Amino acid sequence: MRRELLPLPKGLADKIALHLVAAGKLVDEDAEKALEHARFARQKASRIPSVREANGLAAYLAGEWSEALSELRAARRIAGGPGHLAMMADCERAMGRPERAVELARSQEATQLEQEDAVELRIVAAGARRDLGEVEASVVSLQTAELDPQRQEPWSARLFYAYADNLLAAGREREAFTWFVHAAHADDEEETDAPERLEELAEKIGGPEVVEELVTEAEAAAGISDADELDDDADELDDEDELDGAAETEAPADSADAEETEQDTTDGEAGGSARAQ
């Protein structure tokens, strides 16, 4: 971004840079304020692709779908490449145009995406198919090689969750439960509410015995074995042994301190009784 700003007068380039930094820092806590900074940068440097991209991303996170779509398109037009197709498709879906989201997922540009971006676009397109009433198609569209519970990629939790959600929409509750389990296992960053969805479903699928059976099956499919749990337990025991060993090492000093404290307490009580009398 700094390189793209170099052709501008130095004072203006520095000012725009500061606004872009402010937008980046604020976007998670105050998306509206972040968008104001990004819009200022866009007004001053509308032909710089990273500025238009920043404006588009800030608008997307602020829920300004039309503006986000326009700015992301402009960034792609200036810089080339497939750009943020998943976000653009999501904007189309949010504006009530799911058919356009599906078209983006089928476009030639979609074939140029990196794997993570391609998975994100597939998730959005599956949601768009649901919007169109094509529930079974939404399920099938996510059944790709990436849908593997033994894979733990950055996008795995979101993909498993989306698949579970579409299965649930199709009335396949037991399968949905299994994939929410996979999503919960893969979700180290707590990006989804899979645990809460599992609690909701547990009451519908037949009680604790069925839940236990499905969880066991899901863990087996994900390659999570009892040996893994035993290893975790052994690690915990090792930690406890280390703590116990440290406590025993310090015990003599602690005992001496305790005896000294006990003696002081006895003397203090005796002194207090004498003063009371």
mmCIF file with all atom_site columns, N, CA and C in Angstrom, residues 64-128:
data_model
loop_
_atom_site.group_PDB
_atom_site.id
_atom_site.type_symbol
_atom_site.label_atom_id
_atom_site.label_alt_id
_atom_site.label_comp_id
_atom_site.label_asym_id
_atom_site.label_entity_id
_atom_site.label_seq_id
_atom_site.pdbx_PDB_ins_code
_atom_site.Cartn_x
_atom_site.Cartn_y
_atom_site.Cartn_z
_atom_site.occupancy
_atom_site.B_iso_or_equiv
_atom_site.pdbx_formal_charge
_atom_site.auth_seq_id
_atom_site.auth_comp_id
_atom_site.auth_asym_id
_atom_site.auth_atom_id
_atom_site.pdbx_PDB_model_num
ATOM 1   N N  . GLU A 1 64  ? -22.561 -2.216  4.854   1.00 0.00 ? 64  GLU A N  1
ATOM 2   C CA . GLU A 1 64  ? -22.947 -1.364  3.721   1.00 0.00 ? 64  GLU A CA 1
ATOM 3   C C  . GLU A 1 64  ? -22.695 -2.154  2.441   1.00 0.00 ? 64  GLU A C  1
ATOM 4   N N  . TRP A 1 65  ? -23.658 -3.022  2.102   1.00 0.00 ? 65  TRP A N  1
ATOM 5   C CA . TRP A 1 65  ? -23.428 -4.015  1.057   1.00 0.00 ? 65  TRP A CA 1
ATOM 6   C C  . TRP A 1 65  ? -23.216 -3.412  -0.324  1.00 0.00 ? 65  TRP A C  1
ATOM 7   N N  . SER A 1 66  ? -24.022 -2.446  -0.688  1.00 0.00 ? 66  SER A N  1
ATOM 8   C CA . SER A 1 66  ? -23.913 -1.858  -2.018  1.00 0.00 ? 66  SER A CA 1
ATOM 9   C C  . SER A 1 66  ? -22.577 -1.153  -2.200  1.00 0.00 ? 66  SER A C  1
ATOM 10  N N  . GLU A 1 67  ? -22.189 -0.382  -1.196  1.00 0.00 ? 67  GLU A N  1
ATOM 11  C CA . GLU A 1 67  ? -20.902 0.322   -1.261  1.00 0.00 ? 67  GLU A CA 1
ATOM 12  C C  . GLU A 1 67  ? -19.752 -0.676  -1.294  1.00 0.00 ? 67  GLU A C  1
ATOM 13  N N  . ALA A 1 68  ? -19.834 -1.707  -0.479  1.00 0.00 ? 68  ALA A N  1
ATOM 14  C CA . ALA A 1 68  ? -18.767 -2.714  -0.443  1.00 0.00 ? 68  ALA A CA 1
ATOM 15  C C  . ALA A 1 68  ? -18.607 -3.367  -1.807  1.00 0.00 ? 68  ALA A C  1
ATOM 16  N N  . LEU A 1 69  ? -19.724 -3.739  -2.421  1.00 0.00 ? 69  LEU A N  1
ATOM 17  C CA . LEU A 1 69  ? -19.682 -4.401  -3.725  1.00 0.00 ? 69  LEU A CA 1
ATOM 18  C C  . LEU A 1 69  ? -19.067 -3.491  -4.782  1.00 0.00 ? 69  LEU A C  1
ATOM 19  N N  . SER A 1 70  ? -19.473 -2.222  -4.774  1.00 0.00 ? 70  SER A N  1
ATOM 20  C CA . SER A 1 70  ? -18.962 -1.265  -5.748  1.00 0.00 ? 70  SER A CA 1
ATOM 21  C C  . SER A 1 70  ? -17.454 -1.058  -5.597  1.00 0.00 ? 70  SER A C  1
ATOM 22  N N  . GLU A 1 71  ? -17.002 -0.907  -4.348  1.00 0.00 ? 71  GLU A N  1
ATOM 23  C CA . GLU A 1 71  ? -15.584 -0.648  -4.109  1.00 0.00 ? 71  GLU A CA 1
ATOM 24  C C  . GLU A 1 71  ? -14.713 -1.869  -4.408  1.00 0.00 ? 71  GLU A C  1
ATOM 25  N N  . LEU A 1 72  ? -15.181 -3.050  -4.062  1.00 0.00 ? 72  LEU A N  1
ATOM 26  C CA . LEU A 1 72  ? -14.406 -4.260  -4.349  1.00 0.00 ? 72  LEU A CA 1
ATOM 27  C C  . LEU A 1 72  ? -14.333 -4.517  -5.846  1.00 0.00 ? 72  LEU A C  1
ATOM 28  N N  . ARG A 1 73  ? -15.404 -4.208  -6.549  1.00 0.00 ? 73  ARG A N  1
ATOM 29  C CA . ARG A 1 73  ? -15.363 -4.312  -8.009  1.00 0.00 ? 73  ARG A CA 1
ATOM 30  C C  . ARG A 1 73  ? -14.343 -3.337  -8.587  1.00 0.00 ? 73  ARG A C  1
ATOM 31  N N  . ALA A 1 74  ? -14.341 -2.113  -8.068  1.00 0.00 ? 74  ALA A N  1
ATOM 32  C CA . ALA A 1 74  ? -13.397 -1.112  -8.568  1.00 0.00 ? 74  ALA A CA 1
ATOM 33  C C  . ALA A 1 74  ? -11.954 -1.540  -8.316  1.00 0.00 ? 74  ALA A C  1
ATOM 34  N N  . ALA A 1 75  ? -11.691 -2.098  -7.130  1.00 0.00 ? 75  ALA A N  1
ATOM 35  C CA . ALA A 1 75  ? -10.336 -2.561  -6.812  1.00 0.00 ? 75  ALA A CA 1
ATOM 36  C C  . ALA A 1 75  ? -9.897  -3.646  -7.777  1.00 0.00 ? 75  ALA A C  1
ATOM 37  N N  . ARG A 1 76  ? -10.801 -4.563  -8.105  1.00 0.00 ? 76  ARG A N  1
ATOM 38  C CA . ARG A 1 76  ? -10.476 -5.631  -9.067  1.00 0.00 ? 76  ARG A CA 1
ATOM 39  C C  . ARG A 1 76  ? -10.261 -5.061  -10.459 1.00 0.00 ? 76  ARG A C  1
ATOM 40  N N  . ARG A 1 77  ? -11.074 -4.089  -10.836 1.00 0.00 ? 77  ARG A N  1
ATOM 41  C CA . ARG A 1 77  ? -10.969 -3.499  -12.172 1.00 0.00 ? 77  ARG A CA 1
ATOM 42  C C  . ARG A 1 77  ? -9.620  -2.792  -12.356 1.00 0.00 ? 77  ARG A C  1
ATOM 43  N N  . ILE A 1 78  ? -9.148  -2.142  -11.292 1.00 0.00 ? 78  ILE A N  1
ATOM 44  C CA . ILE A 1 78  ? -7.884  -1.401  -11.379 1.00 0.00 ? 78  ILE A CA 1
ATOM 45  C C  . ILE A 1 78  ? -6.680  -2.335  -11.279 1.00 0.00 ? 78  ILE A C  1
ATOM 46  N N  . ALA A 1 79  ? -6.735  -3.269  -10.337 1.00 0.00 ? 79  ALA A N  1
ATOM 47  C CA . ALA A 1 79  ? -5.568  -4.114  -10.055 1.00 0.00 ? 79  ALA A CA 1
ATOM 48  C C  . ALA A 1 79  ? -5.585  -5.438  -10.796 1.00 0.00 ? 79  ALA A C  1
ATOM 49  N N  . GLY A 1 80  ? -6.755  -5.891  -11.251 1.00 0.00 ? 80  GLY A N  1
ATOM 50  C CA . GLY A 1 80  ? -6.859  -7.199  -11.888 1.00 0.00 ? 80  GLY A CA 1
ATOM 51  C C  . GLY A 1 80  ? -6.937  -8.307  -10.850 1.00 0.00 ? 80  GLY A C  1
ATOM 52  N N  . GLY A 1 81  ? -7.085  -9.543  -11.316 1.00 0.00 ? 81  GLY A N  1
ATOM 53  C CA . GLY A 1 81  ? -7.161  -10.686 -10.412 1.00 0.00 ? 81  GLY A CA 1
ATOM 54  C C  . GLY A 1 81  ? -8.582  -10.956 -9.957  1.00 0.00 ? 81  GLY A C  1
ATOM 55  N N  . PRO A 1 82  ? -8.784  -12.106 -9.312  1.00 0.00 ? 82  PRO A N  1
ATOM 56  C CA . PRO A 1 82  ? -10.135 -12.497 -8.892  1.00 0.00 ? 82  PRO A CA 1
ATOM 57  C C  . PRO A 1 82  ? -10.673 -11.692 -7.716  1.00 0.00 ? 82  PRO A C  1
ATOM 58  N N  . GLY A 1 83  ? -9.802  -11.083 -6.920  1.00 0.00 ? 83  GLY A N  1
ATOM 59  C CA . GLY A 1 83  ? -10.268 -10.236 -5.813  1.00 0.00 ? 83  GLY A CA 1
ATOM 60  C C  . GLY A 1 83  ? -11.076 -10.986 -4.777  1.00 0.00 ? 83  GLY A C  1
ATOM 61  N N  . HIS A 1 84  ? -11.923 -10.269 -4.072  1.00 0.00 ? 84  HIS A N  1
ATOM 62  C CA . HIS A 1 84  ? -12.696 -10.808 -2.948  1.00 0.00 ? 84  HIS A CA 1
ATOM 63  C C  . HIS A 1 84  ? -14.043 -11.344 -3.439  1.00 0.00 ? 84  HIS A C  1
ATOM 64  N N  . LEU A 1 85  ? -14.007 -12.409 -4.216  1.00 0.00 ? 85  LEU A N  1
ATOM 65  C CA . LEU A 1 85  ? -15.241 -12.924 -4.802  1.00 0.00 ? 85  LEU A CA 1
ATOM 66  C C  . LEU A 1 85  ? -16.239 -13.397 -3.752  1.00 0.00 ? 85  LEU A C  1
ATOM 67  N N  . ALA A 1 86  ? -15.735 -14.013 -2.679  1.00 0.00 ? 86  ALA A N  1
ATOM 68  C CA . ALA A 1 86  ? -16.649 -14.519 -1.649  1.00 0.00 ? 86  ALA A CA 1
ATOM 69  C C  . ALA A 1 86  ? -17.405 -13.373 -0.989  1.00 0.00 ? 86  ALA A C  1
ATOM 70  N N  . MET A 1 87  ? -16.710 -12.284 -0.681  1.00 0.00 ? 87  MET A N  1
ATOM 71  C CA . MET A 1 87  ? -17.375 -11.123 -0.082  1.00 0.00 ? 87  MET A CA 1
ATOM 72  C C  . MET A 1 87  ? -18.361 -10.503 -1.052  1.00 0.00 ? 87  MET A C  1
ATOM 73  N N  . MET A 1 88  ? -17.966 -10.430 -2.313  1.00 0.00 ? 88  MET A N  1
ATOM 74  C CA . MET A 1 88  ? -18.870 -9.859  -3.313  1.00 0.00 ? 88  MET A CA 1
ATOM 75  C C  . MET A 1 88  ? -20.131 -10.702 -3.445  1.00 0.00 ? 88  MET A C  1
ATOM 76  N N  . ALA A 1 89  ? -19.959 -12.013 -3.458  1.00 0.00 ? 89  ALA A N  1
ATOM 77  C CA . ALA A 1 89  ? -21.121 -12.903 -3.529  1.00 0.00 ? 89  ALA A CA 1
ATOM 78  C C  . ALA A 1 89  ? -21.997 -12.745 -2.296  1.00 0.00 ? 89  ALA A C  1
ATOM 79  N N  . ASP A 1 90  ? -21.367 -12.563 -1.150  1.00 0.00 ? 90  ASP A N  1
ATOM 80  C CA . ASP A 1 90  ? -22.122 -12.382 0.089   1.00 0.00 ? 90  ASP A CA 1
ATOM 81  C C  . ASP A 1 90  ? -22.913 -11.075 0.051   1.00 0.00 ? 90  ASP A C  1
ATOM 82  N N  . CYS A 1 91  ? -22.325 -10.032 -0.553  1.00 0.00 ? 91  CYS A N  1
ATOM 83  C CA . CYS A 1 91  ? -23.038 -8.765  -0.704  1.00 0.00 ? 91  CYS A CA 1
ATOM 84  C C  . CYS A 1 91  ? -24.265 -8.944  -1.597  1.00 0.00 ? 91  CYS A C  1
ATOM 85  N N  . GLU A 1 92  ? -24.091 -9.687  -2.694  1.00 0.00 ? 92  GLU A N  1
ATOM 86  C CA . GLU A 1 92  ? -25.227 -9.947  -3.591  1.00 0.00 ? 92  GLU A CA 1
ATOM 87  C C  . GLU A 1 92  ? -26.330 -10.679 -2.842  1.00 0.00 ? 92  GLU A C  1
ATOM 88  N N  . ARG A 1 93  ? -25.937 -11.649 -2.048  1.00 0.00 ? 93  ARG A N  1
ATOM 89  C CA . ARG A 1 93  ? -26.925 -12.410 -1.276  1.00 0.00 ? 93  ARG A CA 1
ATOM 90  C C  . ARG A 1 93  ? -27.623 -11.504 -0.264  1.00 0.00 ? 93  ARG A C  1
ATOM 91  N N  . ALA A 1 94  ? -26.852 -10.638 0.410   1.00 0.00 ? 94  ALA A N  1
ATOM 92  C CA . ALA A 1 94  ? -27.421 -9.750  1.422   1.00 0.00 ? 94  ALA A CA 1
ATOM 93  C C  . ALA A 1 94  ? -28.399 -8.746  0.810   1.00 0.00 ? 94  ALA A C  1
ATOM 94  N N  . MET A 1 95  ? -28.174 -8.404  -0.451  1.00 0.00 ? 95  MET A N  1
ATOM 95  C CA . MET A 1 95  ? -29.061 -7.450  -1.129  1.00 0.00 ? 95  MET A CA 1
ATOM 96  C C  . MET A 1 95  ? -30.230 -8.150  -1.820  1.00 0.00 ? 95  MET A C  1
ATOM 97  N N  . GLY A 1 96  ? -30.427 -9.445  -1.505  1.00 0.00 ? 96  GLY A N  1
ATOM 98  C CA . GLY A 1 96  ? -31.573 -10.170 -2.051  1.00 0.00 ? 96  GLY A CA 1
ATOM 99  C C  . GLY A 1 96  ? -31.394 -10.642 -3.465  1.00 0.00 ? 96  GLY A C  1
ATOM 100 N N  . ARG A 1 97  ? -30.127 -10.851 -3.878  1.00 0.00 ? 97  ARG A N  1
ATOM 101 C CA . ARG A 1 97  ? -29.857 -11.329 -5.238  1.00 0.00 ? 97  ARG A CA 1
ATOM 102 C C  . ARG A 1 97  ? -29.028 -12.614 -5.189  1.00 0.00 ? 97  ARG A C  1
ATOM 103 N N  . PRO A 1 98  ? -29.570 -13.676 -4.598  1.00 0.00 ? 98  PRO A N  1
ATOM 104 C CA . PRO A 1 98  ? -28.799 -14.910 -4.455  1.00 0.00 ? 98  PRO A CA 1
ATOM 105 C C  . PRO A 1 98  ? -28.371 -15.531 -5.771  1.00 0.00 ? 98  PRO A C  1
ATOM 106 N N  . GLU A 1 99  ? -29.174 -15.323 -6.821  1.00 0.00 ? 99  GLU A N  1
ATOM 107 C CA . GLU A 1 99  ? -28.821 -15.905 -8.127  1.00 0.00 ? 99  GLU A CA 1
ATOM 108 C C  . GLU A 1 99  ? -27.502 -15.331 -8.643  1.00 0.00 ? 99  GLU A C  1
ATOM 109 N N  . ARG A 1 100 ? -27.227 -14.057 -8.318  1.00 0.00 ? 100 ARG A N  1
ATOM 110 C CA . ARG A 1 100 ? -25.962 -13.454 -8.752  1.00 0.00 ? 100 ARG A CA 1
ATOM 111 C C  . ARG A 1 100 ? -24.790 -14.021 -7.946  1.00 0.00 ? 100 ARG A C  1
ATOM 112 N N  . ALA A 1 101 ? -25.045 -14.347 -6.692  1.00 0.00 ? 101 ALA A N  1
ATOM 113 C CA . ALA A 1 101 ? -24.000 -14.982 -5.872  1.00 0.00 ? 101 ALA A CA 1
ATOM 114 C C  . ALA A 1 101 ? -23.624 -16.330 -6.466  1.00 0.00 ? 101 ALA A C  1
ATOM 115 N N  . VAL A 1 102 ? -24.617 -17.080 -6.911  1.00 0.00 ? 102 VAL A N  1
ATOM 116 C CA . VAL A 1 102 ? -24.358 -18.386 -7.534  1.00 0.00 ? 102 VAL A CA 1
ATOM 117 C C  . VAL A 1 102 ? -23.592 -18.206 -8.845  1.00 0.00 ? 102 VAL A C  1
ATOM 118 N N  . GLU A 1 103 ? -23.945 -17.163 -9.601  1.00 0.00 ? 103 GLU A N  1
ATOM 119 C CA . GLU A 1 103 ? -23.240 -16.892 -10.862 1.00 0.00 ? 103 GLU A CA 1
ATOM 120 C C  . GLU A 1 103 ? -21.769 -16.597 -10.616 1.00 0.00 ? 103 GLU A C  1
ATOM 121 N N  . LEU A 1 104 ? -21.476 -15.835 -9.572  1.00 0.00 ? 104 LEU A N  1
ATOM 122 C CA . LEU A 1 104 ? -20.075 -15.539 -9.242  1.00 0.00 ? 104 LEU A CA 1
ATOM 123 C C  . LEU A 1 104 ? -19.312 -16.815 -8.907  1.00 0.00 ? 104 LEU A C  1
ATOM 124 N N  . ALA A 1 105 ? -19.978 -17.720 -8.193  1.00 0.00 ? 105 ALA A N  1
ATOM 125 C CA . ALA A 1 105 ? -19.322 -18.980 -7.819  1.00 0.00 ? 105 ALA A CA 1
ATOM 126 C C  . ALA A 1 105 ? -19.042 -19.842 -9.052  1.00 0.00 ? 105 ALA A C  1
ATOM 127 N N  . ARG A 1 106 ? -19.800 -19.647 -10.118 1.00 0.00 ? 106 ARG A N  1
ATOM 128 C CA . ARG A 1 106 ? -19.609 -20.422 -11.337 1.00 0.00 ? 106 ARG A CA 1
ATOM 129 C C  . ARG A 1 106 ? -18.713 -19.719 -12.356 1.00 0.00 ? 106 ARG A C  1
ATOM 130 N N  . SER A 1 107 ? -18.280 -18.510 -12.065 1.00 0.00 ? 107 SER A N  1
ATOM 131 C CA . SER A 1 107 ? -17.526 -17.718 -13.026 1.00 0.00 ? 107 SER A CA 1
ATOM 132 C C  . SER A 1 107 ? -16.126 -18.266 -13.252 1.00 0.00 ? 107 SER A C  1
ATOM 133 N N  . GLN A 1 108 ? -15.518 -17.815 -14.342 1.00 0.00 ? 108 GLN A N  1
ATOM 134 C CA . GLN A 1 108 ? -14.157 -18.217 -14.657 1.00 0.00 ? 108 GLN A CA 1
ATOM 135 C C  . GLN A 1 108 ? -13.183 -17.720 -13.588 1.00 0.00 ? 108 GLN A C  1
ATOM 136 N N  . GLU A 1 109 ? -13.469 -16.547 -13.049 1.00 0.00 ? 109 GLU A N  1
ATOM 137 C CA . GLU A 1 109 ? -12.592 -15.978 -12.016 1.00 0.00 ? 109 GLU A CA 1
ATOM 138 C C  . GLU A 1 109 ? -12.534 -16.865 -10.779 1.00 0.00 ? 109 GLU A C  1
ATOM 139 N N  . ALA A 1 110 ? -13.628 -17.567 -10.477 1.00 0.00 ? 110 ALA A N  1
ATOM 140 C CA . ALA A 1 110 ? -13.665 -18.428 -9.294  1.00 0.00 ? 110 ALA A CA 1
ATOM 141 C C  . ALA A 1 110 ? -12.636 -19.549 -9.391  1.00 0.00 ? 110 ALA A C  1
ATOM 142 N N  . THR A 1 111 ? -12.307 -19.962 -10.606 1.00 0.00 ? 111 THR A N  1
ATOM 143 C CA . THR A 1 111 ? -11.326 -21.045 -10.776 1.00 0.00 ? 111 THR A CA 1
ATOM 144 C C  . THR A 1 111 ? -9.909  -20.574 -10.484 1.00 0.00 ? 111 THR A C  1
ATOM 145 N N  . GLN A 1 112 ? -9.703  -19.260 -10.376 1.00 0.00 ? 112 GLN A N  1
ATOM 146 C CA . GLN A 1 112 ? -8.365  -18.711 -10.132 1.00 0.00 ? 112 GLN A CA 1
ATOM 147 C C  . GLN A 1 112 ? -8.076  -18.495 -8.647  1.00 0.00 ? 112 GLN A C  1
ATOM 148 N N  . LEU A 1 113 ? -9.066  -18.765 -7.799  1.00 0.00 ? 113 LEU A N  1
ATOM 149 C CA . LEU A 1 113 ? -8.917  -18.485 -6.368  1.00 0.00 ? 113 LEU A CA 1
ATOM 150 C C  . LEU A 1 113 ? -7.990  -19.482 -5.684  1.00 0.00 ? 113 LEU A C  1
ATOM 151 N N  . GLU A 1 114 ? -7.313  -18.989 -4.637  1.00 0.00 ? 114 GLU A N  1
ATOM 152 C CA . GLU A 1 114 ? -6.579  -19.890 -3.760  1.00 0.00 ? 114 GLU A CA 1
ATOM 153 C C  . GLU A 1 114 ? -7.585  -20.763 -3.016  1.00 0.00 ? 114 GLU A C  1
ATOM 154 N N  . GLN A 1 115 ? -7.102  -21.880 -2.452  1.00 0.00 ? 115 GLN A N  1
ATOM 155 C CA . GLN A 1 115 ? -8.018  -22.862 -1.870  1.00 0.00 ? 115 GLN A CA 1
ATOM 156 C C  . GLN A 1 115 ? -8.901  -22.258 -0.778  1.00 0.00 ? 115 GLN A C  1
ATOM 157 N N  . GLU A 1 116 ? -8.319  -21.482 0.131   1.00 0.00 ? 116 GLU A N  1
ATOM 158 C CA . GLU A 1 116 ? -9.115  -20.921 1.227   1.00 0.00 ? 116 GLU A CA 1
ATOM 159 C C  . GLU A 1 116 ? -10.217 -20.011 0.703   1.00 0.00 ? 116 GLU A C  1
ATOM 160 N N  . ASP A 1 117 ? -9.875  -19.155 -0.280  1.00 0.00 ? 117 ASP A N  1
ATOM 161 C CA . ASP A 1 117 ? -10.881 -18.258 -0.847  1.00 0.00 ? 117 ASP A CA 1
ATOM 162 C C  . ASP A 1 117 ? -11.945 -19.039 -1.613  1.00 0.00 ? 117 ASP A C  1
ATOM 163 N N  . ALA A 1 118 ? -11.527 -20.122 -2.271  1.00 0.00 ? 118 ALA A N  1
ATOM 164 C CA . ALA A 1 118 ? -12.485 -20.948 -3.009  1.00 0.00 ? 118 ALA A CA 1
ATOM 165 C C  . ALA A 1 118 ? -13.482 -21.610 -2.057  1.00 0.00 ? 118 ALA A C  1
ATOM 166 N N  . VAL A 1 119 ? -12.995 -22.058 -0.894  1.00 0.00 ? 119 VAL A N  1
ATOM 167 C CA . VAL A 1 119 ? -13.879 -22.668 0.110   1.00 0.00 ? 119 VAL A CA 1
ATOM 168 C C  . VAL A 1 119 ? -14.870 -21.632 0.634   1.00 0.00 ? 119 VAL A C  1
ATOM 169 N N  . GLU A 1 120 ? -14.386 -20.417 0.907   1.00 0.00 ? 120 GLU A N  1
ATOM 170 C CA . GLU A 1 120 ? -15.273 -19.361 1.402   1.00 0.00 ? 120 GLU A CA 1
ATOM 171 C C  . GLU A 1 120 ? -16.365 -19.046 0.383   1.00 0.00 ? 120 GLU A C  1
ATOM 172 N N  . LEU A 1 121 ? -15.985 -18.991 -0.892  1.00 0.00 ? 121 LEU A N  1
ATOM 173 C CA . LEU A 1 121 ? -16.977 -18.720 -1.939  1.00 0.00 ? 121 LEU A CA 1
ATOM 174 C C  . LEU A 1 121 ? -18.003 -19.847 -2.021  1.00 0.00 ? 121 LEU A C  1
ATOM 175 N N  . ARG A 1 122 ? -17.540 -21.081 -1.867  1.00 0.00 ? 122 ARG A N  1
ATOM 176 C CA . ARG A 1 122 ? -18.448 -22.230 -1.912  1.00 0.00 ? 122 ARG A CA 1
ATOM 177 C C  . ARG A 1 122 ? -19.455 -22.164 -0.763  1.00 0.00 ? 122 ARG A C  1
ATOM 178 N N  . ILE A 1 123 ? -19.008 -21.731 0.405   1.00 0.00 ? 123 ILE A N  1
ATOM 179 C CA . ILE A 1 123 ? -19.907 -21.606 1.560   1.00 0.00 ? 123 ILE A CA 1
ATOM 180 C C  . ILE A 1 123 ? -20.996 -20.568 1.277   1.00 0.00 ? 123 ILE A C  1
ATOM 181 N N  . VAL A 1 124 ? -20.572 -19.420 0.723   1.00 0.00 ? 124 VAL A N  1
ATOM 182 C CA . VAL A 1 124 ? -21.542 -18.364 0.402   1.00 0.00 ? 124 VAL A CA 1
ATOM 183 C C  . VAL A 1 124 ? -22.524 -18.841 -0.653  1.00 0.00 ? 124 VAL A C  1
ATOM 184 N N  . ALA A 1 125 ? -22.013 -19.516 -1.677  1.00 0.00 ? 125 ALA A N  1
ATOM 185 C CA . ALA A 1 125 ? -22.886 -19.992 -2.760  1.00 0.00 ? 125 ALA A CA 1
ATOM 186 C C  . ALA A 1 125 ? -23.893 -21.020 -2.253  1.00 0.00 ? 125 ALA A C  1
ATOM 187 N N  . ALA A 1 126 ? -23.467 -21.858 -1.310  1.00 0.00 ? 126 ALA A N  1
ATOM 188 C CA . ALA A 1 126 ? -24.397 -22.834 -0.729  1.00 0.00 ? 126 ALA A CA 1
ATOM 189 C C  . ALA A 1 126 ? -25.530 -22.120 -0.005  1.00 0.00 ? 126 ALA A C  1
ATOM 190 N N  . GLY A 1 127 ? -25.204 -21.059 0.717   1.00 0.00 ? 127 GLY A N  1
ATOM 191 C CA . GLY A 1 127 ? -26.242 -20.270 1.380   1.00 0.00 ? 127 GLY A CA 1
ATOM 192 C C  . GLY A 1 127 ? -27.176 -19.616 0.375   1.00 0.00 ? 127 GLY A C  1
ATOM 193 N N  . ALA A 1 128 ? -26.615 -19.174 -0.755  1.00 0.00 ? 128 ALA A N  1
ATOM 194 C CA . ALA A 1 128 ? -27.443 -18.555 -1.794  1.00 0.00 ? 128 ALA A CA 1
ATOM 195 C C  . ALA A 1 128 ? -28.406 -19.579 -2.396  1.00 0.00 ? 128 ALA A C  1
#
